[in-house]
PDB file of C-alpha atoms in Angstrom:
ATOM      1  CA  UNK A   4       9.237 -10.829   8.928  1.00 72.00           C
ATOM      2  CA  UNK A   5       6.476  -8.981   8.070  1.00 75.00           C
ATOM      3  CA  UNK A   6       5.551  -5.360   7.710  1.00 79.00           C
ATOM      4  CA  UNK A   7       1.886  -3.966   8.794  1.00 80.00           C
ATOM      5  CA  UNK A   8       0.978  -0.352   7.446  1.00 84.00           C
ATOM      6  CA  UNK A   9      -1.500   1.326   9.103  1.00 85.00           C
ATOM      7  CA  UNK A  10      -3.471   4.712   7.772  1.00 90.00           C
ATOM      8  CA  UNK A  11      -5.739   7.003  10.058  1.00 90.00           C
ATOM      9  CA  UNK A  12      -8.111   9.075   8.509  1.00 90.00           C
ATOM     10  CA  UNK A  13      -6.983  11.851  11.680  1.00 90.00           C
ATOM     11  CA  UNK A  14      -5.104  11.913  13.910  1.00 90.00           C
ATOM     12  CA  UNK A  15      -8.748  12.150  16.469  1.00 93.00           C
ATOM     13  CA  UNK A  16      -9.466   8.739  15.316  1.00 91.00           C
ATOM     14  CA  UNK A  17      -5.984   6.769  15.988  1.00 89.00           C
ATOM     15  CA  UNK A  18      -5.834   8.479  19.689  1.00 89.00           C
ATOM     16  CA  UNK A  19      -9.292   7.222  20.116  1.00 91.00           C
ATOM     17  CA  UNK A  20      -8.462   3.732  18.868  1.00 87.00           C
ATOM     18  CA  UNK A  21      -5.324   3.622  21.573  1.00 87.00           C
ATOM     19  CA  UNK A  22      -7.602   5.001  23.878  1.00 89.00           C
ATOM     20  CA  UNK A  23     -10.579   2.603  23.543  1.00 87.00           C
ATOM     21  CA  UNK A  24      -9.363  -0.590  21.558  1.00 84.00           C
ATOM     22  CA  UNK A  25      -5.502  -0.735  21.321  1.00 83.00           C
ATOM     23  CA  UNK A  26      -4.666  -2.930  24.749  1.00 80.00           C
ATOM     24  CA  UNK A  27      -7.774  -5.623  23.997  1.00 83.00           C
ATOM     25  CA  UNK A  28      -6.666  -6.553  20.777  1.00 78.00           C
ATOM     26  CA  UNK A  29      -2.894  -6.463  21.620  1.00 77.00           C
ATOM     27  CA  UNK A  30      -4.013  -9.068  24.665  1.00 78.00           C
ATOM     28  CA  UNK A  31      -5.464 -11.396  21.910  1.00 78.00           C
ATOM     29  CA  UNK A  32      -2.565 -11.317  19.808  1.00 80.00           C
ATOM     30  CA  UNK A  33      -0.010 -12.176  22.494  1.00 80.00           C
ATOM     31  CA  UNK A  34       2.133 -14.798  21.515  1.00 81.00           C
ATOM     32  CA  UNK A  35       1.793 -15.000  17.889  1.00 81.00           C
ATOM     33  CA  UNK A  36       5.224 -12.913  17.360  1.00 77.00           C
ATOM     34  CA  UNK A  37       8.262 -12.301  18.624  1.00 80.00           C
ATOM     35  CA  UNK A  38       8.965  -8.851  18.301  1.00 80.00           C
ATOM     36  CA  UNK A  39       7.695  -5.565  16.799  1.00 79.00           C
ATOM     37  CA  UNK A  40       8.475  -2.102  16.453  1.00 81.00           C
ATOM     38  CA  UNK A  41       6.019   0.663  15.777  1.00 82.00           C
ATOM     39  CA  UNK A  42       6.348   3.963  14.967  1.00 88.00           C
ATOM     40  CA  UNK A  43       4.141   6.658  14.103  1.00 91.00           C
ATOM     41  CA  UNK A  44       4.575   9.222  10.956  1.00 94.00           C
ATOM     42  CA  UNK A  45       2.811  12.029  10.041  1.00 94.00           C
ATOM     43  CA  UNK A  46       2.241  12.543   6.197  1.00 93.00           C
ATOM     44  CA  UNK A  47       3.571  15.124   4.833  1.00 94.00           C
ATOM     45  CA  UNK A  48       3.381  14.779   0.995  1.00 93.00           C
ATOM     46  CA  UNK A  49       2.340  12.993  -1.749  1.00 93.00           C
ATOM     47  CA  UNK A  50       4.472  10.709  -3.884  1.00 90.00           C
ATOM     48  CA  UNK A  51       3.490  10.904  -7.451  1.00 86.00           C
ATOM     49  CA  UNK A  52      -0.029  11.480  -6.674  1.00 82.00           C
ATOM     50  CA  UNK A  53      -2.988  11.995  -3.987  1.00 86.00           C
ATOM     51  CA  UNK A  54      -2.290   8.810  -2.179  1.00 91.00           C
ATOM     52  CA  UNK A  55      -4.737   6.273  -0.942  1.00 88.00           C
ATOM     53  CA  UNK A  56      -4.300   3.966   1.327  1.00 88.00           C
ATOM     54  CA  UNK A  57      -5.439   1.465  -1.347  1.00 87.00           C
ATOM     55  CA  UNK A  58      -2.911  -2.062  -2.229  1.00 86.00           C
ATOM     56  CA  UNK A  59      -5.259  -3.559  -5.173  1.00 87.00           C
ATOM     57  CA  UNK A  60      -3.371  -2.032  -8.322  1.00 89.00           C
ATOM     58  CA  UNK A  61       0.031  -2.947  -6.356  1.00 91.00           C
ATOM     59  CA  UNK A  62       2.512  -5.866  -6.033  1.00 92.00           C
ATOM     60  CA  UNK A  63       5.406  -4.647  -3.967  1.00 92.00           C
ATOM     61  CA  UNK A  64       5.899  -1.410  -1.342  1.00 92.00           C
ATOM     62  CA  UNK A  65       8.949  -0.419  -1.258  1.00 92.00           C
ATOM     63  CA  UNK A  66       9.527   1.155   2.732  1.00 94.00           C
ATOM     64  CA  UNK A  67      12.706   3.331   3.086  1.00 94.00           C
ATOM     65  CA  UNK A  68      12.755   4.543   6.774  1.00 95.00           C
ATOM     66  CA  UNK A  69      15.710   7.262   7.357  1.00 97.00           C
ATOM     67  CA  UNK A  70      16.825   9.659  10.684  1.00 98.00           C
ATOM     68  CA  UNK A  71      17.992  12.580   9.225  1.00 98.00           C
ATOM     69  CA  UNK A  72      20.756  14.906  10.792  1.00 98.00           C
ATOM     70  CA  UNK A  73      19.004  17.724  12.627  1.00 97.00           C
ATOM     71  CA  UNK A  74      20.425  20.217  10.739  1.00 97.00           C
ATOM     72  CA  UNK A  75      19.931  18.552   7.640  1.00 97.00           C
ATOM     73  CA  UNK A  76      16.359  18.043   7.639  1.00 97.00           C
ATOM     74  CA  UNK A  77      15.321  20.761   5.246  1.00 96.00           C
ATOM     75  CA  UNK A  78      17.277  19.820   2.882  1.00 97.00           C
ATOM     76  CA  UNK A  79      16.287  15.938   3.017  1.00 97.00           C
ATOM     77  CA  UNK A  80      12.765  17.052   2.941  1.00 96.00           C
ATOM     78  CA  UNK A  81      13.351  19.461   0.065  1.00 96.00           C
ATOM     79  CA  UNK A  82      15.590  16.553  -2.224  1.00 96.00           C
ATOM     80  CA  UNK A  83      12.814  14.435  -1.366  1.00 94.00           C
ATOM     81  CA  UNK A  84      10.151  16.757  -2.840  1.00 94.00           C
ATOM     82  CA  UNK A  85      12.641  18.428  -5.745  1.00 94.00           C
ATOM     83  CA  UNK A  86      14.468  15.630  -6.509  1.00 94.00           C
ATOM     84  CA  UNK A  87      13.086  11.628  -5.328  1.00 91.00           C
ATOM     85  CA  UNK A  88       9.408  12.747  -6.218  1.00 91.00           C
ATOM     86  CA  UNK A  89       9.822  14.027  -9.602  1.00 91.00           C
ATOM     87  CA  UNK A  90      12.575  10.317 -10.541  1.00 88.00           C
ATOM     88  CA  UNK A  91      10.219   8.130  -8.954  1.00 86.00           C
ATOM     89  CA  UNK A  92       6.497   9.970 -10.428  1.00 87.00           C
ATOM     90  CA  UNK A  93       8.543   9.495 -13.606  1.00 86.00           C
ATOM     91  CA  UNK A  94       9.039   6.010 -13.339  1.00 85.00           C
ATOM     92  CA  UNK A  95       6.227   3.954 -15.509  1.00 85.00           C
ATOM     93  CA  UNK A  96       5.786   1.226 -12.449  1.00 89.00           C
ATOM     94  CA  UNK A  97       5.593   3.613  -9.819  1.00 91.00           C
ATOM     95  CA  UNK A  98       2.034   3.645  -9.158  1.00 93.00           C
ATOM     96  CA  UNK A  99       1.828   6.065  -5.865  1.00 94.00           C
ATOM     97  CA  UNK A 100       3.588   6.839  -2.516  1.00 94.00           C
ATOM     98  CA  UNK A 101       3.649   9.342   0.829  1.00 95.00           C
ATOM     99  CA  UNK A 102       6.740  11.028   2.531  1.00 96.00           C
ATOM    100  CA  UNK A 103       5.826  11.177   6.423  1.00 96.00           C
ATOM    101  CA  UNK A 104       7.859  12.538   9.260  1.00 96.00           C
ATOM    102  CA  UNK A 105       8.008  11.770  12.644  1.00 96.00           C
ATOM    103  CA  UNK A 106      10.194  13.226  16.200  1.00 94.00           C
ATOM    104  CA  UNK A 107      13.440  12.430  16.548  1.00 93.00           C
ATOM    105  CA  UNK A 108      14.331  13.861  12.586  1.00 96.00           C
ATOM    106  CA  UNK A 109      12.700  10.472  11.103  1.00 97.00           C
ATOM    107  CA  UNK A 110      11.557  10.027   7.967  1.00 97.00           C
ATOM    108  CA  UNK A 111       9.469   7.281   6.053  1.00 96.00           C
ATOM    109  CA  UNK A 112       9.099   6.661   2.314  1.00 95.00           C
ATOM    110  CA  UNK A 113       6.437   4.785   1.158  1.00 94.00           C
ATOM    111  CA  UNK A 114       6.176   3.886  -2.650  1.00 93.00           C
ATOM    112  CA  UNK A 115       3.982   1.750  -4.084  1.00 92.00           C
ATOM    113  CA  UNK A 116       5.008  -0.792  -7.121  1.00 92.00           C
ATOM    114  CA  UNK A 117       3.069  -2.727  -9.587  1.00 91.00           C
ATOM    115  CA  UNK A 118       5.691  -5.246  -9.598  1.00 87.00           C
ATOM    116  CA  UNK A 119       9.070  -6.312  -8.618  1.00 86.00           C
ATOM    117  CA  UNK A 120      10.248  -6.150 -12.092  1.00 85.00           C
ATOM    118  CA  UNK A 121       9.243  -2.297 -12.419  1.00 85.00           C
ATOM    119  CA  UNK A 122      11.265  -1.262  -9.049  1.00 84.00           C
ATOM    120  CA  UNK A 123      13.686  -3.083  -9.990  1.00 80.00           C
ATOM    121  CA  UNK A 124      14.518  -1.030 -13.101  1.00 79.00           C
ATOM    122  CA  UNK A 125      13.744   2.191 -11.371  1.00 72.00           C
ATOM    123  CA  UNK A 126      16.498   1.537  -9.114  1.00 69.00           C
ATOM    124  CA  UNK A 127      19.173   0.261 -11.511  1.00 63.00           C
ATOM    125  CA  UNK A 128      19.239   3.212 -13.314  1.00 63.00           C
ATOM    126  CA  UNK A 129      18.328   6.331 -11.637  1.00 75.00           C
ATOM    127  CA  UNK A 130      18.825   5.219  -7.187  1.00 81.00           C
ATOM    128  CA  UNK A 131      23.247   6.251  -7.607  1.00 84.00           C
ATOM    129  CA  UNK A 132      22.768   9.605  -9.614  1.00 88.00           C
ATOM    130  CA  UNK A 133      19.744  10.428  -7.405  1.00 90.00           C
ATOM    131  CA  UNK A 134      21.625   9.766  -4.684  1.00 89.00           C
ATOM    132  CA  UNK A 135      24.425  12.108  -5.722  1.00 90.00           C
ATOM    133  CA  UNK A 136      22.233  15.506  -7.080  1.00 93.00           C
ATOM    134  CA  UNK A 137      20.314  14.866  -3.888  1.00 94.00           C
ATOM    135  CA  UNK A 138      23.214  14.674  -1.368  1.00 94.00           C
ATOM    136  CA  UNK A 139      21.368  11.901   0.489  1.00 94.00           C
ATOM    137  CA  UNK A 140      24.859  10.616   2.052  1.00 94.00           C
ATOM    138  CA  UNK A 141      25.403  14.561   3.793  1.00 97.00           C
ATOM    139  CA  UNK A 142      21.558  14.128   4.701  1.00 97.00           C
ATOM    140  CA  UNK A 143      21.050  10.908   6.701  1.00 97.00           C
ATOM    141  CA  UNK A 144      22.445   9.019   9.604  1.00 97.00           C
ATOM    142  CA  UNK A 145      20.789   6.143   9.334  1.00 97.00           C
ATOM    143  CA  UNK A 146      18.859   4.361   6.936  1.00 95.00           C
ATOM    144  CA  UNK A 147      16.505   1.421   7.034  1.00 94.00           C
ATOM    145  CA  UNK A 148      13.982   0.133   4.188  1.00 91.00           C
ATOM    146  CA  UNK A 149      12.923  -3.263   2.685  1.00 91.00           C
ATOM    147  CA  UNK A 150      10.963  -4.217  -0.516  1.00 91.00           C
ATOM    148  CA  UNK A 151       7.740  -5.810   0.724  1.00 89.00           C
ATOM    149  CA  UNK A 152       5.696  -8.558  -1.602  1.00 89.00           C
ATOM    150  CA  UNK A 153       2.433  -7.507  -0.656  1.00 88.00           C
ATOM    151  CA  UNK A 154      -0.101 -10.417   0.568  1.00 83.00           C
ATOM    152  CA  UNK A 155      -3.472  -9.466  -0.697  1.00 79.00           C
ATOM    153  CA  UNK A 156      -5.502 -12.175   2.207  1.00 78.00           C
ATOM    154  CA  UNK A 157      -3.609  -9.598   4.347  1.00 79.00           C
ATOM    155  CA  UNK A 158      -5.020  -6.460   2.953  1.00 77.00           C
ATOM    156  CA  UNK A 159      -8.117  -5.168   5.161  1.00 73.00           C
TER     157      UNK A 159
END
């Protein structure tokens, strides 16, 4: 499996991409995968700090995508800012992230590691009393993530 990230400097510019460029590469790859899913988020905050689309000082992503309950959004957004942000900007191998949303009460977390190791211990002790104070279980429906080695011959 792998995961491919993709970051638009506007919105303008990804439209014009589908628009102008999307189908004629998407020709040229067929056949070298089986599957794929895409979706589409909108950022809405920063994790830790001003993010940039940048994978040099990082080892691992950590992905976490979630669909909310519709009348729990708010609140998932506001844990997220209030509660996540502050654990995970605390955590000495977290080196940045973005929240993004998209329709349909979807949700995408995107931190960014400097190793294994250093998520690892985020997780262990802070990811079940988080989880608690932030009510995540009342607040999503569905969730989805993976811990992705990043492959620096892949980064463009």
């Amino acid at each position: 499996m792998a995961h491919v990230f993709a970051f638009w400097e506007s919105r303008a510019f990804y439209d014009s991409f589908m628009a102008r460029s999307h189908d004629r590469l998407a020709a040229a790859q067929s056949g070298t995968f089986k599957e794929s899913q895409v979706k589409l988020f909108d950022h809405r905050f920063d994790v830790k700090t001003g993010f940039e689309p940048r994978f040099t000082d990082a080892d691992v992503v950590r992905v976490a995508h979630s669909r909310v309950h519709e009348e729990r959004v708010e609140h998932f957004a506001l844990m997220q800012e209030k509660v996540w942000n502050p654990a995970m900007a605390g955590s000495p191998g977290m080196v940045r992230g973005l929240f993004g949303d998209a329709p349909g009460n979807e949700f995408l977390v995107l931190s960014m590691w400097q190793s294994a190791a250093e998520h690892g211990k985020y997780r262990v002790e802070r990811v079940e009393r988080l989880t608690l104070r932030a009510q995540t279980a009342a607040d999503v429906a569905e969730l989805a993530g993976d811990i992705v080695d990043l492959e620096a011959s892949w980064t463009v």
